[in-house]
């Protein structure tokens, strides 16, 4: 197991972790703006459409926490991949983005060549 | 936001899930294949019989079977579009098992079955092949030419609203 002291943890997560809080209507209450510029008072639905369905879902279910890996976010025409966690607190919602772009891009490259090969094989099989 | 409804596209990789969404939301198509990793989410507002609906469309990475997909992606879904590629038999050979999986795990969530790449009919497979009972509930689309793409989304939306 790898152990970090609090100092190290802060350094490690400083660049990859973005924390936003919103009210139950999706209005942004706070944002540490690590990864994106998100205006206070704006609606989180305008930042990313995933929240249009996820926030009502979170508010209507028992489970207080939801996690989605690999969310694709395009900001100023750059593409980032984040794992996100959405948590219902007593009177607000906490959203955390973990920036894992480079890991997802490596995965994308590996999957790309594997899938292309497999599709080619399938199309070849059928004709023979 | 009027009636947000989450839709998830399912099916093997390379069948045209991303292309169908692109055609539907942006009226565009590209021959290039770029594999989808993780999840892309798009929205589109539509109006059916005077009902305004916001579709929140989830494009997830392709899987050879639905039970390999991340559970969190599928929760809270109002409707599924299951896509296969008419030119690759591997992508529809377990159609029945996949439909059974959805029925067992997402009872009452409507599903639209789509056979995509209909522009390839006549190339390696005939249209006749799909005119059997097995495929009678399928909608055949072409993301490339735009054929039936809106219809597929609209039919699913009607099922979701039960209209
Ligand atoms: N001929 C033809 N090719 C298509 C059609 N739809 C998608 N494609 C191609 O099939 C490949 C895979 O499409 P994509 O949308 O990425 O598939 P996904 O993996 O299911 O998302 C791409 O090269 C597309 O250009 C179609 O309707 N007709
Ligand atoms: Mg795709």
Short mmCIF file of C-alpha atoms and ligand atoms in Angstrom, two decimals:
data_model
loop_
_atom_site.label_atom_id
_atom_site.label_comp_id
_atom_site.label_asym_id
_atom_site.label_seq_id
_atom_site.Cartn_x
_atom_site.Cartn_y
_atom_site.Cartn_z
CA UNK A 1 0.00 0.00 0.00
CA UNK A 2 1.19 3.48 -0.82
CA UNK A 3 0.88 5.97 2.02
CA UNK A 4 0.99 9.71 1.62
CA UNK A 5 1.05 12.29 4.32
CA UNK A 6 -1.52 15.06 4.06
CA UNK A 7 0.99 17.46 2.52
CA UNK A 8 1.82 15.04 -0.30
CA UNK A 9 -1.81 14.27 -0.91
CA UNK A 10 -2.55 17.93 -1.36
CA UNK A 11 0.26 18.25 -3.85
CA UNK A 12 -0.77 15.17 -5.77
CA UNK A 13 -4.42 16.10 -6.04
CA UNK A 14 -3.83 19.79 -6.55
CA UNK A 15 -3.77 19.48 -10.30
CA UNK A 16 -6.22 16.71 -10.88
CA UNK A 17 -9.07 17.40 -8.53
CA UNK A 18 -11.81 19.91 -9.15
CA UNK A 19 -14.52 20.40 -6.54
CA UNK A 20 -17.84 22.09 -7.28
CA UNK A 21 -20.88 22.49 -5.10
CA UNK A 22 -24.34 23.18 -6.49
CA UNK A 23 -27.79 23.60 -4.99
CA UNK A 24 -30.60 21.15 -5.76
CA UNK A 25 -31.47 23.14 -8.90
CA UNK A 26 -27.93 22.87 -10.20
CA UNK A 27 -26.92 26.45 -9.47
CA UNK A 28 -23.17 26.63 -8.80
CA UNK A 29 -22.41 27.67 -5.21
CA UNK A 30 -18.65 27.15 -5.22
CA UNK A 31 -15.88 25.97 -7.51
CA UNK A 32 -12.16 25.75 -6.88
CA UNK A 33 -11.62 26.11 -10.66
CA UNK A 34 -8.69 23.68 -10.76
CA UNK A 35 -9.56 22.24 -14.15
CA UNK A 36 -12.26 24.47 -15.58
CA UNK A 37 -13.59 27.95 -15.13
CA UNK A 38 -17.08 27.57 -13.72
CA UNK A 39 -18.98 30.73 -12.84
CA UNK A 40 -20.74 31.03 -9.51
CA UNK A 41 -24.47 31.38 -10.04
CA UNK A 42 -24.39 29.61 -13.42
CA UNK A 43 -26.26 26.36 -13.96
CA UNK A 44 -24.15 23.20 -13.93
CA UNK A 45 -26.36 21.84 -16.74
CA UNK A 46 -24.83 24.47 -19.01
CA UNK A 47 -21.38 23.23 -18.08
CA UNK A 48 -22.14 19.59 -18.93
CA UNK A 49 -25.39 17.85 -19.97
CA UNK A 50 -24.70 14.80 -17.79
CA UNK A 51 -26.13 16.74 -14.85
CA UNK A 52 -29.50 17.30 -16.57
CA UNK A 53 -30.42 13.70 -15.86
CA UNK A 54 -28.03 12.83 -13.04
CA UNK A 55 -29.08 15.46 -10.51
CA UNK A 56 -32.81 14.61 -10.66
CA UNK A 57 -31.82 10.95 -10.43
CA UNK A 58 -29.65 11.57 -7.34
CA UNK A 59 -32.43 13.56 -5.68
CA UNK A 60 -35.02 10.88 -6.32
CA UNK A 61 -33.07 7.82 -5.17
CA UNK A 62 -32.04 6.44 -1.77
CA UNK A 63 -28.37 6.13 -2.67
CA UNK A 64 -26.60 9.40 -1.81
CA UNK A 65 -23.59 8.99 -4.05
CA UNK A 66 -23.07 8.25 -7.76
CA UNK A 67 -19.83 7.74 -9.64
CA UNK A 68 -19.15 7.83 -13.37
CA UNK A 69 -15.77 6.90 -14.81
CA UNK A 70 -14.37 8.42 -17.98
CA UNK A 71 -16.67 11.37 -18.53
CA UNK A 72 -15.69 13.16 -21.70
CA UNK A 73 -15.61 16.94 -21.29
CA UNK A 74 -14.76 19.34 -24.07
CA UNK A 75 -13.63 22.75 -22.91
CA UNK A 76 -12.37 25.36 -25.36
CA UNK A 77 -11.95 22.56 -27.91
CA UNK A 78 -9.66 20.51 -25.69
CA UNK A 79 -10.85 17.13 -24.60
CA UNK A 80 -10.44 15.89 -21.05
CA UNK A 81 -11.56 12.69 -19.39
CA UNK A 82 -12.60 12.80 -15.74
CA UNK A 83 -13.92 10.27 -13.29
CA UNK A 84 -16.66 12.06 -11.44
CA UNK A 85 -18.44 11.60 -8.14
CA UNK A 86 -21.73 13.28 -7.32
CA UNK A 87 -22.80 13.30 -3.67
CA UNK A 88 -25.95 14.52 -2.03
CA UNK A 89 -25.31 16.46 1.17
CA UNK A 90 -27.99 17.84 3.49
CA UNK A 91 -28.71 20.97 1.46
CA UNK A 92 -26.36 20.96 -1.48
CA UNK A 93 -24.68 18.61 -3.94
CA UNK A 94 -20.97 18.04 -4.07
CA UNK A 95 -19.34 17.20 -7.42
CA UNK A 96 -15.75 16.06 -7.70
CA UNK A 97 -13.89 15.72 -11.00
CA UNK A 98 -10.67 13.68 -11.13
CA UNK A 99 -8.68 14.45 -14.25
CA UNK A 100 -7.40 11.17 -15.71
CA UNK A 101 -7.04 12.39 -19.29
CA UNK A 102 -3.68 10.83 -20.04
CA UNK A 103 -4.71 7.43 -18.73
CA UNK A 104 -7.87 7.47 -20.86
CA UNK A 105 -5.98 8.60 -23.95
CA UNK A 106 -3.59 5.66 -23.59
CA UNK A 107 -6.56 3.37 -23.19
CA UNK A 108 -8.17 4.90 -26.27
CA UNK A 109 -5.08 4.27 -28.39
CA UNK A 110 -4.80 0.66 -27.28
CA UNK A 111 -8.51 0.00 -27.83
CA UNK A 112 -8.47 1.72 -31.22
CA UNK A 113 -5.99 -0.67 -32.76
CA UNK A 114 -7.57 -3.73 -31.11
CA UNK A 115 -11.07 -2.85 -32.36
CA UNK A 116 -9.93 -1.94 -35.87
CA UNK A 117 -8.21 -5.30 -36.20
CA UNK A 118 -11.25 -7.16 -34.92
CA UNK A 119 -13.69 -5.33 -37.24
CA UNK A 120 -11.45 -6.08 -40.20
CA UNK A 121 -11.36 -9.74 -39.20
CA UNK A 122 -15.17 -9.88 -38.90
CA UNK A 123 -15.71 -8.27 -42.29
CA UNK A 124 -13.15 -10.58 -43.85
CA UNK A 125 -14.74 -13.69 -42.35
CA UNK A 126 -18.13 -12.95 -43.76
CA UNK A 127 -16.97 -12.57 -47.35
CA UNK A 128 -14.94 -15.75 -47.40
CA UNK B 1 -35.81 21.88 -18.24
CA UNK B 2 -38.90 20.14 -19.60
CA UNK B 3 -38.98 16.38 -19.01
CA UNK B 4 -35.33 15.33 -19.18
CA UNK B 5 -35.06 11.72 -20.37
CA UNK B 6 -31.86 9.73 -20.33
CA UNK B 7 -31.22 7.47 -23.32
CA UNK B 8 -28.28 5.07 -23.54
CA UNK B 9 -27.02 3.54 -26.80
CA UNK B 10 -25.85 -0.05 -26.48
CA UNK B 11 -24.22 -2.52 -28.83
CA UNK B 12 -20.85 -3.80 -29.99
CA UNK B 13 -18.03 -1.42 -30.89
CA UNK B 14 -17.99 -0.03 -34.41
CA UNK B 15 -21.71 -0.50 -35.12
CA UNK B 16 -22.32 3.23 -35.41
CA UNK B 17 -23.58 4.37 -32.00
CA UNK B 18 -21.47 7.51 -31.98
CA UNK B 19 -22.31 8.18 -35.63
CA UNK B 20 -26.07 7.87 -35.03
CA UNK B 21 -25.89 10.39 -32.19
CA UNK B 22 -23.76 12.70 -34.26
CA UNK B 23 -26.20 12.50 -37.16
CA UNK B 24 -29.17 13.07 -34.85
CA UNK B 25 -27.70 15.91 -32.77
CA UNK B 26 -25.30 17.63 -35.18
CA UNK B 27 -26.49 16.45 -38.63
CA UNK B 28 -22.96 15.32 -39.41
CA UNK B 29 -21.20 12.12 -40.38
CA UNK B 30 -17.58 11.02 -40.64
CA UNK B 31 -16.14 7.90 -42.25
CA UNK B 32 -13.35 7.90 -39.69
CA UNK B 33 -13.67 5.53 -36.79
CA UNK B 34 -12.60 6.96 -33.45
CA UNK B 35 -13.16 4.54 -30.63
CA UNK B 36 -15.27 5.80 -27.74
CA UNK B 37 -13.80 5.38 -24.28
CA UNK B 38 -15.69 6.22 -21.13
CA UNK B 39 -18.86 8.16 -21.78
CA UNK B 40 -19.92 11.11 -23.94
CA UNK B 41 -23.17 12.85 -23.13
CA UNK B 42 -25.14 15.02 -25.56
CA UNK B 43 -28.50 16.67 -25.30
CA UNK B 44 -31.21 17.39 -27.82
CA UNK B 45 -34.55 19.07 -27.33
CA UNK B 46 -37.37 17.56 -29.31
CA UNK B 47 -41.07 18.12 -29.55
CA UNK B 48 -43.54 15.31 -30.12
CA UNK B 49 -47.26 16.01 -30.38
CA UNK B 50 -46.79 19.24 -28.49
CA UNK B 51 -44.69 17.66 -25.72
CA UNK B 52 -41.26 19.24 -25.26
CA UNK B 53 -38.68 16.73 -24.19
CA UNK B 54 -34.98 17.09 -23.43
CA UNK B 55 -33.18 13.94 -24.47
CA UNK B 56 -29.93 13.37 -22.61
CA UNK B 57 -28.12 10.88 -24.82
CA UNK B 58 -25.34 8.73 -23.41
CA UNK B 59 -22.75 7.33 -25.77
CA UNK B 60 -20.74 4.67 -23.99
CA UNK B 61 -17.90 2.48 -25.10
CA UNK B 62 -19.03 -0.53 -27.10
CA UNK B 63 -19.19 -3.92 -25.44
CA UNK B 64 -19.77 -7.39 -26.81
CA UNK B 65 -22.41 -7.86 -24.11
CA UNK B 66 -24.42 -5.45 -21.99
CA UNK B 67 -23.45 -7.03 -18.69
CA UNK B 68 -19.87 -5.88 -19.32
CA UNK B 69 -20.97 -2.24 -19.39
CA UNK B 70 -20.48 -0.12 -16.29
CA UNK B 71 -23.58 -0.39 -14.15
CA UNK B 72 -23.50 3.28 -13.16
CA UNK B 73 -23.82 4.30 -16.82
CA UNK B 74 -27.07 2.39 -17.16
CA UNK B 75 -28.86 3.40 -13.97
CA UNK B 76 -31.67 5.90 -14.30
CA UNK B 77 -32.15 5.24 -18.00
CA UNK B 78 -35.55 6.00 -19.52
CA UNK B 79 -34.87 4.22 -22.81
CA UNK B 80 -32.25 2.16 -24.63
CA UNK B 81 -31.27 2.04 -28.27
CA UNK B 82 -29.62 -1.29 -29.06
CA UNK B 83 -27.55 -0.96 -32.23
CA UNK B 84 -26.14 -3.68 -34.47
CA UNK B 85 -24.29 -3.47 -37.77
CA UNK B 86 -26.10 -5.21 -40.65
CA UNK B 87 -22.75 -5.97 -42.28
CA UNK B 88 -21.23 -7.77 -39.24
CA UNK B 89 -23.17 -10.87 -38.09
CA UNK B 90 -21.16 -10.99 -34.84
CA UNK B 91 -22.97 -7.82 -33.77
CA UNK B 92 -26.45 -9.35 -33.91
CA UNK B 93 -25.88 -13.04 -33.22
CA UNK B 94 -26.72 -12.64 -29.50
CA UNK B 95 -29.54 -10.15 -29.98
CA UNK B 96 -32.07 -12.35 -28.15
CA UNK B 97 -29.80 -12.86 -25.12
CA UNK B 98 -29.12 -9.16 -24.96
CA UNK B 99 -32.83 -8.32 -25.10
CA UNK B 100 -33.49 -10.85 -22.35
CA UNK B 101 -30.78 -9.22 -20.24
CA UNK B 102 -32.46 -5.84 -20.61
CA UNK B 103 -35.86 -7.27 -19.82
CA UNK B 104 -34.56 -8.97 -16.68
CA UNK B 105 -32.53 -6.04 -15.42
CA UNK B 106 -34.43 -3.02 -16.72
CA UNK B 107 -38.03 -4.14 -16.68
CA UNK B 108 -40.36 -1.57 -18.21
CA UNK B 109 -37.56 0.46 -19.80
CA UNK B 110 -38.38 0.65 -23.52
CA UNK B 111 -35.84 -0.50 -26.08
CA UNK B 112 -35.50 0.43 -29.74
CA UNK B 113 -33.52 -2.12 -31.78
CA UNK B 114 -31.61 -0.55 -34.64
CA UNK B 115 -29.86 -2.27 -37.55
CA UNK B 116 -27.44 0.40 -38.74
CA UNK B 117 -25.48 0.86 -41.99
CA UNK B 118 -28.47 0.09 -44.20
CA UNK B 119 -26.61 1.85 -47.01
CA UNK B 120 -24.57 -1.37 -47.14
CA UNK B 121 -27.57 -3.53 -48.06
CA UNK B 122 -26.76 -5.34 -51.26
CA UNK B 123 -23.01 -5.13 -50.65
CA UNK B 124 -22.33 -8.20 -48.57
CA UNK B 125 -25.78 -8.91 -47.22
CA UNK B 126 -29.18 -8.60 -48.81
CA UNK B 127 -32.08 -6.65 -47.38
CA UNK B 128 -34.14 -9.85 -47.69
CA UNK B 129 -32.02 -11.50 -45.01
CA UNK B 130 -33.53 -9.15 -42.43
CA UNK B 131 -37.12 -9.58 -43.56
CA UNK B 132 -37.78 -12.38 -41.12
CA UNK B 133 -39.66 -12.54 -37.86
CA UNK B 134 -36.43 -12.28 -35.93
CA UNK B 135 -35.88 -8.73 -37.12
CA UNK B 136 -39.47 -7.59 -37.37
CA UNK B 137 -39.18 -5.10 -34.51
CA UNK B 138 -35.98 -3.53 -35.79
CA UNK B 139 -35.58 -0.14 -37.36
CA UNK B 140 -32.98 -0.03 -40.13
CA UNK B 141 -30.94 3.16 -40.27
CA UNK B 142 -28.01 4.75 -41.99
CA UNK B 143 -26.04 7.27 -39.96
CA UNK B 144 -24.10 7.87 -43.14
CA UNK B 145 -27.06 8.92 -45.26
CA UNK B 146 -29.35 9.97 -42.44
CA UNK B 147 -32.06 7.41 -43.25
CA UNK B 148 -34.48 6.70 -40.38
CA UNK B 149 -32.17 8.14 -37.74
CA UNK B 150 -34.67 10.67 -36.43
CA UNK B 151 -37.40 8.05 -36.65
CA UNK B 152 -35.48 5.69 -34.38
CA UNK B 153 -35.05 8.34 -31.69
CA UNK B 154 -38.62 9.50 -32.10
CA UNK B 155 -40.07 5.99 -31.85
CA UNK B 156 -38.14 5.40 -28.65
CA UNK B 157 -39.30 8.72 -27.23
CA UNK B 158 -42.91 7.80 -27.99
CA UNK B 159 -42.44 4.52 -26.14
CA UNK B 160 -40.87 6.36 -23.19
CA UNK B 161 -43.79 8.76 -22.98
CA UNK B 162 -46.23 5.98 -23.82
CA UNK B 163 -47.84 8.03 -26.56
N1 LIG C 1 -21.44 2.79 -44.33
C1 LIG C 1 -21.74 3.21 -43.10
N2 LIG C 1 -20.77 3.37 -42.16
C2 LIG C 1 -21.13 3.80 -40.94
C3 LIG C 1 -22.46 4.09 -40.59
N3 LIG C 1 -22.49 4.47 -39.29
C4 LIG C 1 -21.23 4.43 -38.85
N4 LIG C 1 -20.39 4.03 -39.83
C5 LIG C 1 -18.93 3.87 -39.74
O1 LIG C 1 -18.64 2.83 -38.85
C6 LIG C 1 -17.50 3.10 -38.06
C7 LIG C 1 -17.83 3.02 -36.58
O2 LIG C 1 -18.76 4.03 -36.24
P1 LIG C 1 -18.92 4.57 -34.75
O3 LIG C 1 -20.08 5.51 -34.77
O4 LIG C 1 -17.65 5.06 -34.22
O5 LIG C 1 -19.33 3.21 -33.98
P2 LIG C 1 -19.50 2.95 -32.41
O6 LIG C 1 -18.26 2.27 -31.96
O7 LIG C 1 -20.69 2.04 -32.30
O8 LIG C 1 -19.71 4.26 -31.75
C8 LIG C 1 -17.02 4.49 -38.50
O9 LIG C 1 -15.98 4.32 -39.44
C9 LIG C 1 -18.23 5.09 -39.16
O10 LIG C 1 -17.89 6.00 -40.18
C10 LIG C 1 -23.47 3.92 -41.60
O11 LIG C 1 -24.66 4.14 -41.40
N5 LIG C 1 -23.04 3.47 -42.84
MG1 LIG C 2 -18.60 5.08 -30.23
#
